JSON list of C-alpha atoms in Angstrom, two decimals:
[
{"chain": "A", "resi": 117, "resn": "MET", "atom": "CA", "xyz": [-1.41, -145.12, 161.95]},
{"chain": "A", "resi": 118, "resn": "THR", "atom": "CA", "xyz": [-0.31, -147.63, 159.68]},
{"chain": "A", "resi": 119, "resn": "PHE", "atom": "CA", "xyz": [-1.00, -151.37, 160.04]},
{"chain": "A", "resi": 120, "resn": "ARG", "atom": "CA", "xyz": [1.11, -152.49, 162.98]},
{"chain": "A", "resi": 121, "resn": "LEU", "atom": "CA", "xyz": [1.98, -155.50, 165.12]},
{"chain": "A", "resi": 122, "resn": "THR", "atom": "CA", "xyz": [3.31, -155.17, 168.84]},
{"chain": "A", "resi": 123, "resn": "VAL", "atom": "CA", "xyz": [4.83, -158.25, 170.13]},
{"chain": "A", "resi": 124, "resn": "LEU", "atom": "CA", "xyz": [3.73, -158.33, 173.95]},
{"chain": "A", "resi": 125, "resn": "GLY", "atom": "CA", "xyz": [5.24, -161.63, 174.76]},
{"chain": "A", "resi": 126, "resn": "THR", "atom": "CA", "xyz": [6.69, -164.53, 172.86]},
{"chain": "A", "resi": 127, "resn": "ALA", "atom": "CA", "xyz": [7.75, -167.50, 175.35]},
{"chain": "A", "resi": 128, "resn": "THR", "atom": "CA", "xyz": [6.79, -170.82, 175.71]},
{"chain": "A", "resi": 129, "resn": "PRO", "atom": "CA", "xyz": [5.79, -172.82, 177.40]},
{"chain": "A", "resi": 130, "resn": "TYR", "atom": "CA", "xyz": [5.66, -170.57, 180.66]},
{"chain": "A", "resi": 131, "resn": "PRO", "atom": "CA", "xyz": [6.75, -166.84, 180.92]},
{"chain": "A", "resi": 132, "resn": "ARG", "atom": "CA", "xyz": [10.17, -165.60, 181.69]},
{"chain": "A", "resi": 133, "resn": "PRO", "atom": "CA", "xyz": [11.62, -162.81, 183.02]},
{"chain": "A", "resi": 134, "resn": "GLY", "atom": "CA", "xyz": [11.06, -160.12, 180.23]},
{"chain": "A", "resi": 135, "resn": "ASN", "atom": "CA", "xyz": [9.27, -162.46, 178.46]},
{"chain": "A", "resi": 136, "resn": "PRO", "atom": "CA", "xyz": [5.38, -163.06, 178.61]},
{"chain": "A", "resi": 137, "resn": "CYS", "atom": "CA", "xyz": [4.13, -166.17, 176.53]},
{"chain": "A", "resi": 138, "resn": "SER", "atom": "CA", "xyz": [2.86, -165.82, 173.23]},
{"chain": "A", "resi": 139, "resn": "GLY", "atom": "CA", "xyz": [0.47, -162.58, 172.63]},
{"chain": "A", "resi": 140, "resn": "TYR", "atom": "CA", "xyz": [0.56, -159.87, 170.04]},
{"chain": "A", "resi": 141, "resn": "LEU", "atom": "CA", "xyz": [-1.20, -156.13, 169.64]},
{"chain": "A", "resi": 142, "resn": "LEU", "atom": "CA", "xyz": [-2.54, -155.75, 165.93]},
{"chain": "A", "resi": 143, "resn": "ARG", "atom": "CA", "xyz": [-3.66, -152.01, 165.35]},
{"chain": "A", "resi": 144, "resn": "THR", "atom": "CA", "xyz": [-4.85, -149.80, 162.16]},
{"chain": "A", "resi": 145, "resn": "GLU", "atom": "CA", "xyz": [-6.02, -145.94, 163.25]},
{"chain": "A", "resi": 146, "resn": "HIS", "atom": "CA", "xyz": [-9.48, -147.45, 163.94]},
{"chain": "A", "resi": 147, "resn": "THR", "atom": "CA", "xyz": [-9.19, -150.90, 165.23]},
{"chain": "A", "resi": 148, "resn": "ALA", "atom": "CA", "xyz": [-7.21, -152.43, 168.09]},
{"chain": "A", "resi": 149, "resn": "VAL", "atom": "CA", "xyz": [-6.97, -156.61, 168.26]},
{"chain": "A", "resi": 150, "resn": "TRP", "atom": "CA", "xyz": [-5.10, -158.09, 171.02]},
{"chain": "A", "resi": 151, "resn": "VAL", "atom": "CA", "xyz": [-3.90, -162.18, 169.57]},
{"chain": "A", "resi": 152, "resn": "ASP", "atom": "CA", "xyz": [-3.57, -164.72, 172.14]},
{"chain": "A", "resi": 153, "resn": "ALA", "atom": "CA", "xyz": [-3.50, -163.99, 175.75]},
{"chain": "A", "resi": 154, "resn": "GLY", "atom": "CA", "xyz": [-0.77, -165.68, 177.34]},
{"chain": "A", "resi": 155, "resn": "PRO", "atom": "CA", "xyz": [0.41, -165.06, 180.93]},
{"chain": "A", "resi": 156, "resn": "GLY", "atom": "CA", "xyz": [1.97, -161.78, 181.33]},
{"chain": "A", "resi": 157, "resn": "THR", "atom": "CA", "xyz": [0.64, -160.11, 177.81]},
{"chain": "A", "resi": 158, "resn": "LEU", "atom": "CA", "xyz": [-2.23, -158.32, 179.63]},
{"chain": "A", "resi": 159, "resn": "ALA", "atom": "CA", "xyz": [0.31, -156.24, 181.77]},
{"chain": "A", "resi": 160, "resn": "GLU", "atom": "CA", "xyz": [2.15, -155.73, 178.59]},
{"chain": "A", "resi": 161, "resn": "LEU", "atom": "CA", "xyz": [-0.80, -154.70, 176.49]},
{"chain": "A", "resi": 162, "resn": "GLN", "atom": "CA", "xyz": [-1.62, -152.00, 178.88]},
{"chain": "A", "resi": 163, "resn": "ARG", "atom": "CA", "xyz": [1.70, -150.15, 177.58]},
{"chain": "A", "resi": 164, "resn": "HIS", "atom": "CA", "xyz": [0.12, -149.57, 174.55]},
{"chain": "A", "resi": 165, "resn": "HIS", "atom": "CA", "xyz": [-3.58, -149.70, 174.11]},
{"chain": "A", "resi": 166, "resn": "ARG", "atom": "CA", "xyz": [-6.35, -149.45, 177.32]},
{"chain": "A", "resi": 167, "resn": "PRO", "atom": "CA", "xyz": [-7.85, -152.99, 177.74]},
{"chain": "A", "resi": 168, "resn": "ASP", "atom": "CA", "xyz": [-11.08, -151.90, 178.20]},
{"chain": "A", "resi": 169, "resn": "LEU", "atom": "CA", "xyz": [-11.18, -150.26, 174.35]},
{"chain": "A", "resi": 170, "resn": "LEU", "atom": "CA", "xyz": [-10.01, -153.40, 172.38]},
{"chain": "A", "resi": 171, "resn": "ASP", "atom": "CA", "xyz": [-12.33, -153.99, 169.60]},
{"chain": "A", "resi": 172, "resn": "VAL", "atom": "CA", "xyz": [-11.87, -157.69, 169.72]},
{"chain": "A", "resi": 173, "resn": "VAL", "atom": "CA", "xyz": [-9.83, -160.46, 171.40]},
{"chain": "A", "resi": 174, "resn": "TRP", "atom": "CA", "xyz": [-8.52, -163.53, 169.15]},
{"chain": "A", "resi": 175, "resn": "ILE", "atom": "CA", "xyz": [-7.30, -167.17, 170.75]},
{"chain": "A", "resi": 176, "resn": "SER", "atom": "CA", "xyz": [-5.67, -169.09, 168.69]},
{"chain": "A", "resi": 177, "resn": "HIS", "atom": "CA", "xyz": [-6.15, -172.35, 171.21]},
{"chain": "A", "resi": 178, "resn": "THR", "atom": "CA", "xyz": [-6.87, -173.16, 174.99]},
{"chain": "A", "resi": 179, "resn": "HIS", "atom": "CA", "xyz": [-3.35, -174.27, 175.68]},
{"chain": "A", "resi": 180, "resn": "ALA", "atom": "CA", "xyz": [-2.78, -171.87, 178.98]},
{"chain": "A", "resi": 181, "resn": "ASP", "atom": "CA", "xyz": [0.86, -170.30, 177.43]},
{"chain": "A", "resi": 182, "resn": "HIS", "atom": "CA", "xyz": [-1.84, -168.61, 174.74]},
{"chain": "A", "resi": 183, "resn": "ALA", "atom": "CA", "xyz": [-5.07, -167.90, 176.69]},
{"chain": "A", "resi": 184, "resn": "ALA", "atom": "CA", "xyz": [-4.04, -167.41, 180.68]},
{"chain": "A", "resi": 185, "resn": "ASP", "atom": "CA", "xyz": [-4.44, -164.07, 180.98]},
{"chain": "A", "resi": 186, "resn": "LEU", "atom": "CA", "xyz": [-8.42, -164.13, 179.60]},
{"chain": "A", "resi": 187, "resn": "LEU", "atom": "CA", "xyz": [-9.04, -164.78, 183.58]},
{"chain": "A", "resi": 188, "resn": "PRO", "atom": "CA", "xyz": [-7.44, -161.55, 185.01]},
{"chain": "A", "resi": 189, "resn": "TYR", "atom": "CA", "xyz": [-8.12, -159.62, 182.21]},
{"chain": "A", "resi": 190, "resn": "TYR", "atom": "CA", "xyz": [-11.78, -160.68, 183.27]},
{"chain": "A", "resi": 191, "resn": "TYR", "atom": "CA", "xyz": [-11.56, -159.72, 186.89]},
{"chain": "A", "resi": 192, "resn": "ALA", "atom": "CA", "xyz": [-10.02, -156.60, 185.17]},
{"chain": "A", "resi": 193, "resn": "LEU", "atom": "CA", "xyz": [-13.27, -155.46, 183.32]},
{"chain": "A", "resi": 194, "resn": "LEU", "atom": "CA", "xyz": [-15.66, -156.28, 185.80]},
{"chain": "A", "resi": 195, "resn": "PHE", "atom": "CA", "xyz": [-14.77, -155.32, 189.65]},
{"chain": "A", "resi": 196, "resn": "ALA", "atom": "CA", "xyz": [-11.80, -152.75, 188.42]},
{"chain": "A", "resi": 197, "resn": "ASP", "atom": "CA", "xyz": [-10.82, -149.65, 186.97]},
{"chain": "A", "resi": 198, "resn": "GLN", "atom": "CA", "xyz": [-11.65, -150.70, 183.53]},
{"chain": "A", "resi": 199, "resn": "GLN", "atom": "CA", "xyz": [-14.92, -149.45, 182.06]},
{"chain": "A", "resi": 200, "resn": "PRO", "atom": "CA", "xyz": [-15.57, -151.51, 178.95]},
{"chain": "A", "resi": 201, "resn": "ARG", "atom": "CA", "xyz": [-18.93, -150.24, 176.89]},
{"chain": "A", "resi": 202, "resn": "ALA", "atom": "CA", "xyz": [-19.67, -153.42, 176.33]},
{"chain": "A", "resi": 203, "resn": "PRO", "atom": "CA", "xyz": [-19.01, -157.08, 176.91]},
{"chain": "A", "resi": 204, "resn": "ILE", "atom": "CA", "xyz": [-15.70, -157.84, 174.70]},
{"chain": "A", "resi": 205, "resn": "PRO", "atom": "CA", "xyz": [-15.91, -159.48, 171.75]},
{"chain": "A", "resi": 206, "resn": "LEU", "atom": "CA", "xyz": [-13.78, -162.66, 172.13]},
{"chain": "A", "resi": 207, "resn": "TYR", "atom": "CA", "xyz": [-13.05, -165.01, 169.13]},
{"chain": "A", "resi": 208, "resn": "GLY", "atom": "CA", "xyz": [-11.80, -168.28, 169.92]},
{"chain": "A", "resi": 209, "resn": "PRO", "atom": "CA", "xyz": [-11.50, -171.86, 169.16]},
{"chain": "A", "resi": 210, "resn": "PRO", "atom": "CA", "xyz": [-14.84, -174.10, 170.70]},
{"chain": "A", "resi": 211, "resn": "GLY", "atom": "CA", "xyz": [-15.17, -174.85, 174.39]},
{"chain": "A", "resi": 212, "resn": "LEU", "atom": "CA", "xyz": [-13.37, -171.31, 175.09]},
{"chain": "A", "resi": 213, "resn": "ALA", "atom": "CA", "xyz": [-16.28, -170.72, 177.37]},
{"chain": "A", "resi": 214, "resn": "ASP", "atom": "CA", "xyz": [-16.82, -173.47, 178.58]},
{"chain": "A", "resi": 215, "resn": "ARG", "atom": "CA", "xyz": [-13.22, -173.32, 180.09]},
{"chain": "A", "resi": 216, "resn": "LEU", "atom": "CA", "xyz": [-13.34, -169.59, 181.34]},
{"chain": "A", "resi": 217, "resn": "GLU", "atom": "CA", "xyz": [-16.78, -170.75, 183.22]},
{"chain": "A", "resi": 218, "resn": "THR", "atom": "CA", "xyz": [-15.13, -174.01, 184.88]},
{"chain": "A", "resi": 219, "resn": "PHE", "atom": "CA", "xyz": [-11.57, -171.83, 186.30]},
{"chain": "A", "resi": 220, "resn": "LEU", "atom": "CA", "xyz": [-14.19, -168.29, 187.34]},
{"chain": "A", "resi": 221, "resn": "ALA", "atom": "CA", "xyz": [-17.32, -170.49, 188.87]},
{"chain": "A", "resi": 222, "resn": "GLY", "atom": "CA", "xyz": [-16.86, -170.19, 193.01]},
{"chain": "A", "resi": 223, "resn": "ALA", "atom": "CA", "xyz": [-19.65, -170.77, 195.60]},
{"chain": "A", "resi": 224, "resn": "ALA", "atom": "CA", "xyz": [-21.82, -169.07, 192.99]},
{"chain": "A", "resi": 225, "resn": "PRO", "atom": "CA", "xyz": [-21.56, -168.80, 188.89]},
{"chain": "A", "resi": 226, "resn": "ASN", "atom": "CA", "xyz": [-19.40, -165.92, 187.32]},
{"chain": "A", "resi": 227, "resn": "PRO", "atom": "CA", "xyz": [-20.25, -166.33, 183.96]},
{"chain": "A", "resi": 228, "resn": "ALA", "atom": "CA", "xyz": [-17.83, -165.61, 181.21]},
{"chain": "A", "resi": 229, "resn": "SER", "atom": "CA", "xyz": [-20.26, -163.53, 179.40]},
{"chain": "A", "resi": 230, "resn": "ALA", "atom": "CA", "xyz": [-20.97, -160.48, 181.61]},
{"chain": "A", "resi": 231, "resn": "ALA", "atom": "CA", "xyz": [-17.30, -159.73, 180.57]},
{"chain": "A", "resi": 232, "resn": "PHE", "atom": "CA", "xyz": [-17.07, -161.60, 177.34]},
{"chain": "A", "resi": 233, "resn": "ASP", "atom": "CA", "xyz": [-19.28, -162.05, 174.15]},
{"chain": "A", "resi": 234, "resn": "VAL", "atom": "CA", "xyz": [-17.64, -165.26, 173.13]},
{"chain": "A", "resi": 235, "resn": "HIS", "atom": "CA", "xyz": [-17.87, -166.24, 169.28]},
{"chain": "A", "resi": 236, "resn": "GLU", "atom": "CA", "xyz": [-16.78, -169.69, 168.22]},
{"chain": "A", "resi": 237, "resn": "LEU", "atom": "CA", "xyz": [-14.29, -170.04, 165.69]},
{"chain": "A", "resi": 238, "resn": "HIS", "atom": "CA", "xyz": [-14.16, -172.70, 162.79]},
{"chain": "A", "resi": 239, "resn": "ASP", "atom": "CA", "xyz": [-12.19, -173.43, 159.48]},
{"chain": "A", "resi": 240, "resn": "GLY", "atom": "CA", "xyz": [-13.02, -170.32, 156.59]},
{"chain": "A", "resi": 241, "resn": "HIS", "atom": "CA", "xyz": [-14.58, -168.22, 159.62]},
{"chain": "A", "resi": 242, "resn": "GLN", "atom": "CA", "xyz": [-14.52, -164.49, 158.63]},
{"chain": "A", "resi": 243, "resn": "ALA", "atom": "CA", "xyz": [-15.26, -161.59, 160.68]},
{"chain": "A", "resi": 244, "resn": "ASP", "atom": "CA", "xyz": [-15.27, -157.81, 159.82]},
{"chain": "A", "resi": 245, "resn": "ILE", "atom": "CA", "xyz": [-13.58, -156.23, 163.05]},
{"chain": "A", "resi": 246, "resn": "GLY", "atom": "CA", "xyz": [-13.74, -152.21, 162.29]},
{"chain": "A", "resi": 247, "resn": "ASP", "atom": "CA", "xyz": [-11.56, -151.49, 159.28]},
{"chain": "A", "resi": 248, "resn": "LEU", "atom": "CA", "xyz": [-9.93, -155.38, 159.46]},
{"chain": "A", "resi": 249, "resn": "THR", "atom": "CA", "xyz": [-11.16, -158.75, 158.03]},
{"chain": "A", "resi": 250, "resn": "LEU", "atom": "CA", "xyz": [-10.09, -161.44, 160.32]},
{"chain": "A", "resi": 251, "resn": "THR", "atom": "CA", "xyz": [-10.08, -165.02, 158.73]},
{"chain": "A", "resi": 252, "resn": "SER", "atom": "CA", "xyz": [-9.13, -168.31, 160.77]},
{"chain": "A", "resi": 253, "resn": "ARG", "atom": "CA", "xyz": [-8.11, -171.67, 159.20]},
{"chain": "A", "resi": 254, "resn": "ALA", "atom": "CA", "xyz": [-7.79, -174.98, 161.63]},
{"chain": "A", "resi": 255, "resn": "VAL", "atom": "CA", "xyz": [-4.49, -176.08, 161.66]},
{"chain": "A", "resi": 256, "resn": "HIS", "atom": "CA", "xyz": [-2.57, -179.23, 163.69]},
{"chain": "A", "resi": 257, "resn": "HIS", "atom": "CA", "xyz": [-1.94, -178.97, 167.13]},
{"chain": "A", "resi": 258, "resn": "GLY", "atom": "CA", "xyz": [-3.78, -181.92, 168.50]},
{"chain": "A", "resi": 259, "resn": "LEU", "atom": "CA", "xyz": [-6.54, -180.18, 169.96]},
{"chain": "A", "resi": 260, "resn": "PRO", "atom": "CA", "xyz": [-8.94, -177.26, 168.39]},
{"chain": "A", "resi": 261, "resn": "ALA", "atom": "CA", "xyz": [-6.36, -174.65, 167.05]},
{"chain": "A", "resi": 262, "resn": "PHE", "atom": "CA", "xyz": [-6.89, -171.77, 164.46]},
{"chain": "A", "resi": 263, "resn": "GLY", "atom": "CA", "xyz": [-4.20, -169.54, 162.43]},
{"chain": "A", "resi": 264, "resn": "LEU", "atom": "CA", "xyz": [-5.17, -166.17, 161.50]},
{"chain": "A", "resi": 265, "resn": "ARG", "atom": "CA", "xyz": [-5.09, -163.53, 158.41]},
{"chain": "A", "resi": 266, "resn": "ALA", "atom": "CA", "xyz": [-5.61, -159.99, 158.91]},
{"chain": "A", "resi": 267, "resn": "THR", "atom": "CA", "xyz": [-6.30, -158.08, 156.30]},
{"chain": "A", "resi": 268, "resn": "HIS", "atom": "CA", "xyz": [-6.28, -154.19, 156.37]},
{"chain": "A", "resi": 269, "resn": "ASP", "atom": "CA", "xyz": [-6.92, -151.97, 153.01]},
{"chain": "A", "resi": 270, "resn": "GLY", "atom": "CA", "xyz": [-4.76, -154.56, 150.95]},
{"chain": "A", "resi": 271, "resn": "THR", "atom": "CA", "xyz": [-2.53, -155.41, 153.02]},
{"chain": "A", "resi": 272, "resn": "THR", "atom": "CA", "xyz": [-2.72, -158.66, 155.38]},
{"chain": "A", "resi": 273, "resn": "PHE", "atom": "CA", "xyz": [-0.64, -160.37, 158.46]},
{"chain": "A", "resi": 274, "resn": "ALA", "atom": "CA", "xyz": [-0.78, -163.94, 159.05]},
{"chain": "A", "resi": 275, "resn": "TYR", "atom": "CA", "xyz": [-0.13, -165.76, 162.20]},
{"chain": "A", "resi": 276, "resn": "SER", "atom": "CA", "xyz": [0.22, -169.65, 162.92]},
{"chain": "A", "resi": 277, "resn": "GLY", "atom": "CA", "xyz": [-0.48, -169.82, 165.67]},
{"chain": "A", "resi": 278, "resn": "ASP", "atom": "CA", "xyz": [1.09, -173.57, 167.28]},
{"chain": "A", "resi": 279, "resn": "THR", "atom": "CA", "xyz": [0.88, -175.68, 164.92]},
{"chain": "A", "resi": 280, "resn": "GLY", "atom": "CA", "xyz": [2.67, -178.55, 162.77]},
{"chain": "A", "resi": 281, "resn": "PRO", "atom": "CA", "xyz": [3.23, -178.94, 159.21]},
{"chain": "A", "resi": 282, "resn": "CYS", "atom": "CA", "xyz": [0.09, -178.58, 157.72]},
{"chain": "A", "resi": 283, "resn": "PRO", "atom": "CA", "xyz": [-1.71, -177.47, 154.32]},
{"chain": "A", "resi": 284, "resn": "ALA", "atom": "CA", "xyz": [-3.77, -174.25, 155.89]},
{"chain": "A", "resi": 285, "resn": "LEU", "atom": "CA", "xyz": [-0.03, -172.79, 157.40]},
{"chain": "A", "resi": 286, "resn": "ASP", "atom": "CA", "xyz": [0.48, -172.66, 153.70]},
{"chain": "A", "resi": 287, "resn": "ASP", "atom": "CA", "xyz": [-2.46, -171.13, 152.73]},
{"chain": "A", "resi": 288, "resn": "LEU", "atom": "CA", "xyz": [-2.48, -168.61, 155.67]},
{"chain": "A", "resi": 289, "resn": "ALA", "atom": "CA", "xyz": [1.17, -167.57, 154.67]},
{"chain": "A", "resi": 290, "resn": "THR", "atom": "CA", "xyz": [0.50, -167.29, 151.04]},
{"chain": "A", "resi": 291, "resn": "ASP", "atom": "CA", "xyz": [0.60, -163.44, 149.60]},
{"chain": "A", "resi": 292, "resn": "ALA", "atom": "CA", "xyz": [1.00, -162.27, 153.17]},
{"chain": "A", "resi": 293, "resn": "ASP", "atom": "CA", "xyz": [3.24, -159.28, 153.87]},
{"chain": "A", "resi": 294, "resn": "LEU", "atom": "CA", "xyz": [4.32, -160.53, 157.41]},
{"chain": "A", "resi": 295, "resn": "PHE", "atom": "CA", "xyz": [4.03, -164.31, 158.26]},
{"chain": "A", "resi": 296, "resn": "LEU", "atom": "CA", "xyz": [4.47, -164.86, 161.92]},
{"chain": "A", "resi": 297, "resn": "CYS", "atom": "CA", "xyz": [5.40, -168.68, 162.78]},
{"chain": "A", "resi": 298, "resn": "GLU", "atom": "CA", "xyz": [6.18, -170.11, 165.69]},
{"chain": "A", "resi": 299, "resn": "ALA", "atom": "CA", "xyz": [9.32, -172.37, 165.82]},
{"chain": "A", "resi": 300, "resn": "ASP", "atom": "CA", "xyz": [8.69, -174.36, 169.19]},
{"chain": "A", "resi": 301, "resn": "GLY", "atom": "CA", "xyz": [10.50, -177.50, 167.97]},
{"chain": "A", "resi": 302, "resn": "ALA", "atom": "CA", "xyz": [10.24, -180.95, 166.53]},
{"chain": "A", "resi": 303, "resn": "GLY", "atom": "CA", "xyz": [6.82, -182.75, 166.74]},
{"chain": "A", "resi": 304, "resn": "PRO", "atom": "CA", "xyz": [3.50, -183.25, 164.72]},
{"chain": "A", "resi": 305, "resn": "HIS", "atom": "CA", "xyz": [2.24, -180.52, 166.76]},
{"chain": "A", "resi": 306, "resn": "HIS", "atom": "CA", "xyz": [4.83, -177.65, 166.35]},
{"chain": "A", "resi": 307, "resn": "CYS", "atom": "CA", "xyz": [7.18, -176.22, 163.67]},
{"chain": "A", "resi": 308, "resn": "THR", "atom": "CA", "xyz": [10.80, -176.35, 163.31]},
{"chain": "A", "resi": 309, "resn": "PRO", "atom": "CA", "xyz": [12.48, -173.57, 162.17]},
{"chain": "A", "resi": 310, "resn": "GLU", "atom": "CA", "xyz": [12.86, -175.14, 158.55]},
{"chain": "A", "resi": 311, "resn": "ASP", "atom": "CA", "xyz": [8.93, -175.70, 158.68]},
{"chain": "A", "resi": 312, "resn": "ALA", "atom": "CA", "xyz": [8.61, -171.81, 159.34]},
{"chain": "A", "resi": 313, "resn": "ALA", "atom": "CA", "xyz": [10.95, -171.35, 156.06]},
{"chain": "A", "resi": 314, "resn": "ALA", "atom": "CA", "xyz": [8.90, -173.41, 154.26]},
{"chain": "A", "resi": 315, "resn": "ALA", "atom": "CA", "xyz": [5.66, -172.51, 154.80]},
{"chain": "A", "resi": 316, "resn": "ALA", "atom": "CA", "xyz": [6.76, -168.91, 154.73]},
{"chain": "A", "resi": 317, "resn": "ARG", "atom": "CA", "xyz": [7.87, -169.28, 150.85]},
{"chain": "A", "resi": 318, "resn": "GLY", "atom": "CA", "xyz": [4.79, -167.64, 149.74]},
{"chain": "A", "resi": 319, "resn": "ALA", "atom": "CA", "xyz": [4.86, -164.34, 151.91]},
{"chain": "A", "resi": 320, "resn": "ARG", "atom": "CA", "xyz": [7.04, -161.30, 151.53]},
{"chain": "A", "resi": 321, "resn": "ARG", "atom": "CA", "xyz": [8.64, -161.68, 155.36]},
{"chain": "A", "resi": 322, "resn": "LEU", "atom": "CA", "xyz": [8.65, -164.11, 157.95]},
{"chain": "A", "resi": 323, "resn": "LEU", "atom": "CA", "xyz": [8.98, -163.50, 161.72]},
{"chain": "A", "resi": 324, "resn": "LEU", "atom": "CA", "xyz": [9.91, -166.47, 164.13]},
{"chain": "A", "resi": 325, "resn": "THR", "atom": "CA", "xyz": [7.94, -166.35, 167.64]},
{"chain": "A", "resi": 326, "resn": "HIS", "atom": "CA", "xyz": [7.29, -168.70, 170.31]},
{"chain": "A", "resi": 327, "resn": "ILE", "atom": "CA", "xyz": [10.91, -170.54, 170.33]},
{"chain": "A", "resi": 328, "resn": "GLY", "atom": "CA", "xyz": [11.51, -173.61, 172.21]},
{"chain": "A", "resi": 329, "resn": "HIS", "atom": "CA", "xyz": [13.77, -174.25, 174.49]},
{"chain": "A", "resi": 330, "resn": "THR", "atom": "CA", "xyz": [16.01, -176.59, 172.91]},
{"chain": "A", "resi": 331, "resn": "LEU", "atom": "CA", "xyz": [16.86, -173.58, 170.72]},
{"chain": "A", "resi": 332, "resn": "SER", "atom": "CA", "xyz": [18.45, -170.63, 171.01]},
{"chain": "A", "resi": 333, "resn": "THR", "atom": "CA", "xyz": [17.12, -167.38, 169.37]},
{"chain": "A", "resi": 334, "resn": "ALA", "atom": "CA", "xyz": [20.53, -166.81, 167.04]},
{"chain": "A", "resi": 335, "resn": "GLU", "atom": "CA", "xyz": [19.65, -171.18, 166.45]},
{"chain": "A", "resi": 336, "resn": "ALA", "atom": "CA", "xyz": [16.43, -170.40, 165.27]},
{"chain": "A", "resi": 337, "resn": "ALA", "atom": "CA", "xyz": [17.20, -167.37, 163.00]},
{"chain": "A", "resi": 338, "resn": "GLU", "atom": "CA", "xyz": [19.97, -169.02, 161.08]},
{"chain": "A", "resi": 339, "resn": "ARG", "atom": "CA", "xyz": [18.27, -172.38, 160.44]},
{"chain": "A", "resi": 340, "resn": "ALA", "atom": "CA", "xyz": [15.10, -170.53, 159.22]},
{"chain": "A", "resi": 341, "resn": "HIS", "atom": "CA", "xyz": [17.29, -167.44, 157.68]},
{"chain": "A", "resi": 342, "resn": "ALA", "atom": "CA", "xyz": [14.42, -165.03, 159.28]},
{"chain": "A", "resi": 343, "resn": "PRO", "atom": "CA", "xyz": [14.71, -162.58, 162.53]},
{"chain": "A", "resi": 344, "resn": "VAL", "atom": "CA", "xyz": [13.41, -163.51, 165.27]},
{"chain": "A", "resi": 345, "resn": "ALA", "atom": "CA", "xyz": [10.10, -161.55, 167.57]},
{"chain": "A", "resi": 346, "resn": "ARG", "atom": "CA", "xyz": [11.16, -160.37, 170.89]},
{"chain": "A", "resi": 347, "resn": "PRO", "atom": "CA", "xyz": [9.08, -158.27, 173.56]},
{"chain": "A", "resi": 348, "resn": "GLY", "atom": "CA", "xyz": [8.13, -154.81, 173.19]},
{"chain": "A", "resi": 349, "resn": "GLU", "atom": "CA", "xyz": [8.86, -154.59, 169.22]},
{"chain": "A", "resi": 350, "resn": "THR", "atom": "CA", "xyz": [7.15, -153.69, 166.83]},
{"chain": "A", "resi": 351, "resn": "PHE", "atom": "CA", "xyz": [6.38, -154.03, 163.25]},
{"chain": "A", "resi": 352, "resn": "THR", "atom": "CA", "xyz": [4.75, -151.87, 160.41]},
{"chain": "A", "resi": 353, "resn": "ILE", "atom": "CA", "xyz": [3.00, -155.04, 158.24]},
{"chain": "A", "resi": 354, "resn": "ARG", "atom": "CA", "xyz": [3.73, -152.69, 154.88]}
]
């Protein structure tokens, strides 16, 4: 198996019929990473990979359209037919574990650590996961948020997460074989299609995602001169 990206969902800020929110599956022959867990993506993930056999989950930030399916995933891992060998490594921004604990606590606490081995990201965080190296960069989104570079055998995938234009976004894209960038719309905390195209000047290929409701996919693609990711598509990164 080559280094591949499968699009689980791209919608913002809530899932639409046939399109969950942000979520992606990165795979090599030996490693599988769920990147962002927006609402509806857990169901789509199961079309491609067993959730209990993931090597790691990586979350860009705690907005619900990127992280809410961690909650049903927790119940799947602990109280259903999934059989994880150990808590699933979960990489995300500072405070992610506390956020999960708040949602999961009932009459008695349901500790997130029963399902997840949580690691907090920081700018420049690097982790070797199987045959992938994951490097996280802090980006501008009004709360702790990160973009991702994933490298396998000399091939690099880059993902913006949600962010406005910033030097870290340009760094993420530089020399990437495939750069997946959101184009949610204007404002300091999101990219326009033109912003995505500008950041992608150092990348070999640009793929737009997370198109805001004020834009059609056709308009976004025309403005950025790049294709738009669609749920269910799989791309060979190189």
